[in-house]
mmCIF file of C-alpha atoms in Angstrom:
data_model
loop_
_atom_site.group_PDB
_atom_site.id
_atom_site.type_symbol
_atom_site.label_atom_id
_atom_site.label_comp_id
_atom_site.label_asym_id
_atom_site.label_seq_id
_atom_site.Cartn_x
_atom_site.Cartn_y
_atom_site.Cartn_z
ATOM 1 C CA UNK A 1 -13.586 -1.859 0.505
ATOM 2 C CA UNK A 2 -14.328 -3.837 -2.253
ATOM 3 C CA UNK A 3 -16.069 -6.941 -0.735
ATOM 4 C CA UNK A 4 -16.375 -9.685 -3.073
ATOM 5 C CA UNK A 5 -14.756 -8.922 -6.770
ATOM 6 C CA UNK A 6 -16.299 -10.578 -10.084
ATOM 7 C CA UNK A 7 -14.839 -10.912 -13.639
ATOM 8 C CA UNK A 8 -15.919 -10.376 -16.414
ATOM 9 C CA UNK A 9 -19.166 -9.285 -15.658
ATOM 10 C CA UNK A 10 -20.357 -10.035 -19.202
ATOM 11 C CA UNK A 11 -19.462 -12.698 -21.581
ATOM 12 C CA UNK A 12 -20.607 -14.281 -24.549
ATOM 13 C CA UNK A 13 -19.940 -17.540 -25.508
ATOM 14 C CA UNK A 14 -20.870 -20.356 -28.681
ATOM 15 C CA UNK A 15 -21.687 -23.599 -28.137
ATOM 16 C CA UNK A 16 -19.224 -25.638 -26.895
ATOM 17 C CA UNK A 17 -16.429 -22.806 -25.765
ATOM 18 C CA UNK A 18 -15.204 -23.435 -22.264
ATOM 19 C CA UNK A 19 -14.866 -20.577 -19.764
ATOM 20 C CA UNK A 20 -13.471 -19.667 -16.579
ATOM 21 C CA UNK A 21 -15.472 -17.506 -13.898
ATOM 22 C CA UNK A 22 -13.262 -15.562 -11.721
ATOM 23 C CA UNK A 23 -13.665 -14.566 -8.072
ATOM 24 C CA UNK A 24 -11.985 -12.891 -5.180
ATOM 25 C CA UNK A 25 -12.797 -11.549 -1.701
ATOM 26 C CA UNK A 26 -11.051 -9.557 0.414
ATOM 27 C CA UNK A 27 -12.827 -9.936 4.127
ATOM 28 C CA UNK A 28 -10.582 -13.282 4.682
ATOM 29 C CA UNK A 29 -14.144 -15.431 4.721
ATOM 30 C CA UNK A 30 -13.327 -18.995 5.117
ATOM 31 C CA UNK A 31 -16.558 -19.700 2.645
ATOM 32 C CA UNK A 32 -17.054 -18.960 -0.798
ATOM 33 C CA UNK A 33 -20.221 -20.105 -3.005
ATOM 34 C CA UNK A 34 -20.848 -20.184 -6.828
ATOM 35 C CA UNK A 35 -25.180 -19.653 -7.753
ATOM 36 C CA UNK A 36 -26.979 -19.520 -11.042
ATOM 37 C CA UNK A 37 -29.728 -16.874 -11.182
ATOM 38 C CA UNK A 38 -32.693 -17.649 -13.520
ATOM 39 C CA UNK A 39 -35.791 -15.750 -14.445
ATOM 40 C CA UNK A 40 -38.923 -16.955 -11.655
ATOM 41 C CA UNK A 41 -36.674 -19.159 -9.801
ATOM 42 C CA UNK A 42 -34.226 -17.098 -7.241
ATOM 43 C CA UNK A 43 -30.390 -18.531 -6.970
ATOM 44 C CA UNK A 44 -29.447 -21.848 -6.904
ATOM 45 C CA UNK A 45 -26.428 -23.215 -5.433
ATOM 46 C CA UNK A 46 -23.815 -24.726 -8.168
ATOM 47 C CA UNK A 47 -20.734 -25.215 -5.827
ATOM 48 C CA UNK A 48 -19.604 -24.250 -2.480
ATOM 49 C CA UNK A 49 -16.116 -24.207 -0.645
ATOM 50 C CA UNK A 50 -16.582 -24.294 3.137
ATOM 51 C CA UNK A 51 -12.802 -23.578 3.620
ATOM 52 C CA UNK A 52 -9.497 -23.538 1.379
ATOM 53 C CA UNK A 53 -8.904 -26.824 -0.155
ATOM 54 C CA UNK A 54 -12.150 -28.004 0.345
ATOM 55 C CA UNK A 55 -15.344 -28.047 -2.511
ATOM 56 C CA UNK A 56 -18.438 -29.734 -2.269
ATOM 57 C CA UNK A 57 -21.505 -29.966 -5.332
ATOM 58 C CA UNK A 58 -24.511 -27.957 -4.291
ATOM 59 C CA UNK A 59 -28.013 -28.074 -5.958
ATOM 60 C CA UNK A 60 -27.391 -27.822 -9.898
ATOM 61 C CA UNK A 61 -23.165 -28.984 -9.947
ATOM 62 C CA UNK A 62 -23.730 -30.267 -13.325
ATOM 63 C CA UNK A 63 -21.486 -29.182 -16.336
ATOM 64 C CA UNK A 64 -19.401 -26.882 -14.185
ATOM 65 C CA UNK A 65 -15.852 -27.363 -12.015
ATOM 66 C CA UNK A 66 -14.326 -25.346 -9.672
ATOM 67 C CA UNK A 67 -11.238 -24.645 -8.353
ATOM 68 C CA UNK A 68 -10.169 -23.014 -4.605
ATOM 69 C CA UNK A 69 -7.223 -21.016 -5.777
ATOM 70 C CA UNK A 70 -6.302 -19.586 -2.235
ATOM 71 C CA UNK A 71 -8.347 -18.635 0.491
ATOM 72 C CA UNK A 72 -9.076 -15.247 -1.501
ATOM 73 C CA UNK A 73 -10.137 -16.998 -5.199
ATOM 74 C CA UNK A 74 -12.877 -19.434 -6.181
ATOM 75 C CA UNK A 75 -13.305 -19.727 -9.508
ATOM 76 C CA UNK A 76 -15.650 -21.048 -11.641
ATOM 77 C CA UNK A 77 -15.171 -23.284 -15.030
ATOM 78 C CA UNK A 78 -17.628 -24.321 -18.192
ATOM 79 C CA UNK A 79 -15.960 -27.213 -19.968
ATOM 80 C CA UNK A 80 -18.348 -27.241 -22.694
ATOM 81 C CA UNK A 81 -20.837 -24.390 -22.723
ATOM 82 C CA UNK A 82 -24.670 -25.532 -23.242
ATOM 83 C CA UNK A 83 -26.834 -22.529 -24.065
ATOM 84 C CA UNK A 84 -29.407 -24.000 -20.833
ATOM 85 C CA UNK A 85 -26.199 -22.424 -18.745
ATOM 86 C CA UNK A 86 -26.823 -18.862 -20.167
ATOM 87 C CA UNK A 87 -27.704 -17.083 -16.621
ATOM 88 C CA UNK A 88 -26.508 -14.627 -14.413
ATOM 89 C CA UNK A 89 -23.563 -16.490 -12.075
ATOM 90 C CA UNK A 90 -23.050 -15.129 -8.475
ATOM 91 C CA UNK A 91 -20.062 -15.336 -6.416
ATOM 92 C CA UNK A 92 -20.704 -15.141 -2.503
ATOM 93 C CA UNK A 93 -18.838 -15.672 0.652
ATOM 94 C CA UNK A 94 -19.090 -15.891 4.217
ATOM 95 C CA UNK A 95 -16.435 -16.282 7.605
ATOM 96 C CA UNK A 96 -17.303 -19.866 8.097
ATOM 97 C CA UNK A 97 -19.542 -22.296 6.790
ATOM 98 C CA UNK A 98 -22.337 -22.168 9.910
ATOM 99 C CA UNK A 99 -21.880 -18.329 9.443
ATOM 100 C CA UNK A 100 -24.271 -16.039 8.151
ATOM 101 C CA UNK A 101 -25.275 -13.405 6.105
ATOM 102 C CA UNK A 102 -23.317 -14.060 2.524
ATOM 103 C CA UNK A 103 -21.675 -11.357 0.721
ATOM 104 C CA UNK A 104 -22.544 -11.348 -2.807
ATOM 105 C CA UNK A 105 -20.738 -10.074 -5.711
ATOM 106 C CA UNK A 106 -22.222 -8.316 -8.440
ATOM 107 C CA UNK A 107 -22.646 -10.926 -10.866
ATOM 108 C CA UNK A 108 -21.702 -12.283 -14.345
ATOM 109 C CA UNK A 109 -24.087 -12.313 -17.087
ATOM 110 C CA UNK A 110 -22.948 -15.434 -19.628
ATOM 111 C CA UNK A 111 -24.544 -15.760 -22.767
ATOM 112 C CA UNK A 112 -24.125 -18.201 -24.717
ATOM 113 C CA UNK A 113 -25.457 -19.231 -28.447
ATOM 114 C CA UNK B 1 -37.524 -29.963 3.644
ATOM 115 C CA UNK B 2 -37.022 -26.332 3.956
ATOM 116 C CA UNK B 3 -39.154 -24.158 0.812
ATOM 117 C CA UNK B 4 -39.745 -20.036 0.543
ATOM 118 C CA UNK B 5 -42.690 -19.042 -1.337
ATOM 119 C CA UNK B 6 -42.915 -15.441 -2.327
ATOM 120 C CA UNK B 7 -46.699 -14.983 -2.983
ATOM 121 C CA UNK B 8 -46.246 -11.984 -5.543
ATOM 122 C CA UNK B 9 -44.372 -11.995 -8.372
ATOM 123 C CA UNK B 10 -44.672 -8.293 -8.724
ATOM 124 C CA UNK B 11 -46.289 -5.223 -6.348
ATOM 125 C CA UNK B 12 -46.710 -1.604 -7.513
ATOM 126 C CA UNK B 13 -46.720 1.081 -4.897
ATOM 127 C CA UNK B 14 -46.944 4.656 -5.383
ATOM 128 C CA UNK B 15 -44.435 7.034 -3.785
ATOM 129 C CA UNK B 16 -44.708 7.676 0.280
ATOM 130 C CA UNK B 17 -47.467 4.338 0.815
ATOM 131 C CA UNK B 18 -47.049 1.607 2.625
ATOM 132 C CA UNK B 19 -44.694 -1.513 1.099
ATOM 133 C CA UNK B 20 -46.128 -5.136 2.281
ATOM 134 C CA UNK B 21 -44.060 -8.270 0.459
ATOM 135 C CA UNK B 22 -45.201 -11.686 1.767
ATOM 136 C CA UNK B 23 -43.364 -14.763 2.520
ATOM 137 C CA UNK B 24 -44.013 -17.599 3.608
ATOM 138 C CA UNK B 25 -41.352 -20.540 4.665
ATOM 139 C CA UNK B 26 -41.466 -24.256 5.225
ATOM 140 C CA UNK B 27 -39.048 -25.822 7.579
ATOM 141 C CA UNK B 28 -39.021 -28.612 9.724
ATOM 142 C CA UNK B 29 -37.153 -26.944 12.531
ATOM 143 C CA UNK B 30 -36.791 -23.369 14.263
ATOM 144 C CA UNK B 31 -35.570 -21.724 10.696
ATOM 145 C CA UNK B 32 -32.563 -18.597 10.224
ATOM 146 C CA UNK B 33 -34.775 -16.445 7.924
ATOM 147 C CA UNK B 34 -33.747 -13.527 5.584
ATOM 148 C CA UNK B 35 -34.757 -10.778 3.218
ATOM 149 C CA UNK B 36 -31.895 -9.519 0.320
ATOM 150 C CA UNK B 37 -32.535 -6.740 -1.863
ATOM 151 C CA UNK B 38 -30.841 -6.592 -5.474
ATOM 152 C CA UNK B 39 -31.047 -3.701 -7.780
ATOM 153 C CA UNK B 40 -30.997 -3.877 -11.301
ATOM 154 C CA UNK B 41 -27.572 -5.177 -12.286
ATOM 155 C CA UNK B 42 -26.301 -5.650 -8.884
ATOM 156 C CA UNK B 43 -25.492 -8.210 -6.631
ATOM 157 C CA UNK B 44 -27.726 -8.786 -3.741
ATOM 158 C CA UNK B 45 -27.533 -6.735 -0.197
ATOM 159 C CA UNK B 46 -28.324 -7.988 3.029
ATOM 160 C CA UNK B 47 -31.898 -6.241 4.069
ATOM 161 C CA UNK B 48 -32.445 -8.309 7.229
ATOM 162 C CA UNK B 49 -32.103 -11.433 9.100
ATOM 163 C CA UNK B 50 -34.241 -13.530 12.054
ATOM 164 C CA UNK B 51 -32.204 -15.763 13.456
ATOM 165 C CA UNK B 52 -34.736 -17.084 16.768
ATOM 166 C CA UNK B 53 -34.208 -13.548 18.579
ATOM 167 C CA UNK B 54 -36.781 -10.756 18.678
ATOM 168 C CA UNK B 55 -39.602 -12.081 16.265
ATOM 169 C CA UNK B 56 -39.772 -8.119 14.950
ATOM 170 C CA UNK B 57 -36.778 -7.727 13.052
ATOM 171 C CA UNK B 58 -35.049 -3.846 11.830
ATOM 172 C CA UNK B 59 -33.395 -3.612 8.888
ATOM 173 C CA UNK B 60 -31.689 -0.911 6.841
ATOM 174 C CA UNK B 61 -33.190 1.449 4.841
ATOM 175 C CA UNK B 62 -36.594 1.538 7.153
ATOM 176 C CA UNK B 63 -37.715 -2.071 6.649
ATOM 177 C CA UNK B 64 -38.485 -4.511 8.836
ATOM 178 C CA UNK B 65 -39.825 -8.135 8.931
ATOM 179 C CA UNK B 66 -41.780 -10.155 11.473
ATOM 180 C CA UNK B 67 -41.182 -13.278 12.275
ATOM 181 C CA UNK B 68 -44.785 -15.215 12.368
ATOM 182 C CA UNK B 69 -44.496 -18.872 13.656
ATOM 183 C CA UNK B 70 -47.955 -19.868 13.974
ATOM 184 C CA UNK B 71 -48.500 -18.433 10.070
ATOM 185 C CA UNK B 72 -45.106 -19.607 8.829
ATOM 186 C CA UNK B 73 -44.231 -15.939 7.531
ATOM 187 C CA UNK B 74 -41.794 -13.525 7.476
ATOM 188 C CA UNK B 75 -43.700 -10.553 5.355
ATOM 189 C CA UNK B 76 -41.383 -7.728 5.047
ATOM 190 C CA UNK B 77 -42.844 -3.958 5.207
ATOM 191 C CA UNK B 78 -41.787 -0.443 5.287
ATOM 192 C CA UNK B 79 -43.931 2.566 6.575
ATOM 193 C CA UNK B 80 -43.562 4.495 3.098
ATOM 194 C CA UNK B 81 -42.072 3.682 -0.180
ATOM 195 C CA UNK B 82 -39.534 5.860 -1.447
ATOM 196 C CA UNK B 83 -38.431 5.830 -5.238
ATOM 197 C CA UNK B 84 -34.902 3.931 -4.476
ATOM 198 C CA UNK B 85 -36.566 0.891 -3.175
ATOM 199 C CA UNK B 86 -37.758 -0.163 -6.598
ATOM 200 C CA UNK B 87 -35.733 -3.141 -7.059
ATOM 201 C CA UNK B 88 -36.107 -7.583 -6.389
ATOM 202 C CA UNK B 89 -36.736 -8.773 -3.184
ATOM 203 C CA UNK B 90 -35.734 -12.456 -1.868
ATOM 204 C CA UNK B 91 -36.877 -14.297 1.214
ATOM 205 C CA UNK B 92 -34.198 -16.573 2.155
ATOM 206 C CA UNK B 93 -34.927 -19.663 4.232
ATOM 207 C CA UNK B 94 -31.091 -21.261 5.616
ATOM 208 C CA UNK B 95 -30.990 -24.927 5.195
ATOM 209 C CA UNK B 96 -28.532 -27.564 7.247
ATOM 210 C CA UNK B 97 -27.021 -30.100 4.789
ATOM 211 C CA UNK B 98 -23.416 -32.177 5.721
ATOM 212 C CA UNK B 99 -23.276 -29.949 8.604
ATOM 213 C CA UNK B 100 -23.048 -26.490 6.546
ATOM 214 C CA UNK B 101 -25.459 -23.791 6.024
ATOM 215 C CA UNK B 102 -27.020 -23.395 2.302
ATOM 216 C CA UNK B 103 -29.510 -20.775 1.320
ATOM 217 C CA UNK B 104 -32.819 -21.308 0.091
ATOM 218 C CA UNK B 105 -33.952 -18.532 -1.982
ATOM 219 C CA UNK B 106 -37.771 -17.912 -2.921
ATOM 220 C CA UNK B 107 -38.478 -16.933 -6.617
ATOM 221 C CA UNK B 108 -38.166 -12.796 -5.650
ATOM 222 C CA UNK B 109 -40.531 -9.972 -6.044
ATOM 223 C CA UNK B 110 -39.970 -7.495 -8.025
ATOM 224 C CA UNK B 111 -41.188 -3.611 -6.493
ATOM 225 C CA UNK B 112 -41.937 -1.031 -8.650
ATOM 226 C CA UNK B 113 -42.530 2.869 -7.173
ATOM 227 C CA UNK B 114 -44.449 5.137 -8.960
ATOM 228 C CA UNK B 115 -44.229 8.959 -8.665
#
């Protein structure tokens, strides 16, 4: 029963290193979502993919990619890490894109000097 | 434009008192409201959710939230703090763009229980 799987769950990174965020869920959710958590200001939405082969930008898509492996794996990729993207990155899904509540991973805390 | 304001950064209860976190919401239609708990180096958990049903909303763990229209809040309470409830609270407003549902997330507030 493990729900929505995140690796690593710690990183560090220098300036300029690129980086892939891996996730997986195993409810067969249609939805997956990539936030940023940052001190005083709750989650913010990075990417979304409402259903396999589809990925649209949500509030703060800037310096990151993603790709929808499969139905099961959204991951998430830094190009050129910037130390503003040191956060806490949280993977979430959900059976359909109109469906709620979201099923969060545990997160990955990224570093990065 | 739908907002969440959390009005308290942080609250400090003792041990077996009441728990009170406020929220108040800003939507400009009949909103799908929630409350997520995280603990410290988790992800977050599903508390409770109001989604235009009963306006007094159960959730696990002996909280509850009610749904206040004519206030715009969804303040989120439990009868008597326990010492595993110290963790971050988030009210969650949902928010229709392109036809999908994103989450709006207020800033959180942080519980701590004392002995």
């Amino acid at each position: 029963n493990a729900g929505v799987t995140q690796t690593p769950k710690f990183q560090v990174l220098k300036t300029g290193q690129s980086m892939t965020l891996q996730c997986a869920q195993d409810m067969n959710h249609n939805s997956m979502y990539w936030y940023r958590q940052d001190p005083g200001m709750g989650l913010r939405l990075i990417y979304y993919s409402a259903s396999e082969g589809t990925t649209d930008k949500g509030e703060v898509p800037n310096g990151y990619n993603v790709s929808r492996l499969n139905k099961r794996e959204f991951s998430l990729r830094l190009e050129s890490a910037a130390p503003s993207q040191t956060s806490v990155y949280f993977c979430a899904s959900s059976e359909g894109r109109e469906t709620q509540p979201q099923h969060f991973g545990d997160g990955t805390r990224l570093s990065i000097l | 434009a739908q907002s969440v304001t959390q009005l308290d950064s942080h609250v400090s209860v003792s041990e077996g008192t009441p728990v009170l976190l406020r929220c108040n919401y800003s939507s400009s239609y009949s909103p799908s409201l929630f409350w997520y708990v995280q603990h410290p180096n988790k992800g977050l958990q599903l508390l409770l959710k109001y989604t235009s049903a009963a306006t007094l909303v159960k959730g696990i763990n002996g909280f509850e939230a009610e749904f206040k229209k004519s206030e715009t809040s969804f303040h989120l309470t439990k009868p008597s703090a326990h010492m595993s409830d110290a963790a971050e609270y988030f009210c969650v407003v949902n928010m229709f763009s392109g036809g999908y549902n994103k989450l709006i997330f207020g800033a959180g507030t942080r519980l701590a229980v004392h002995p």
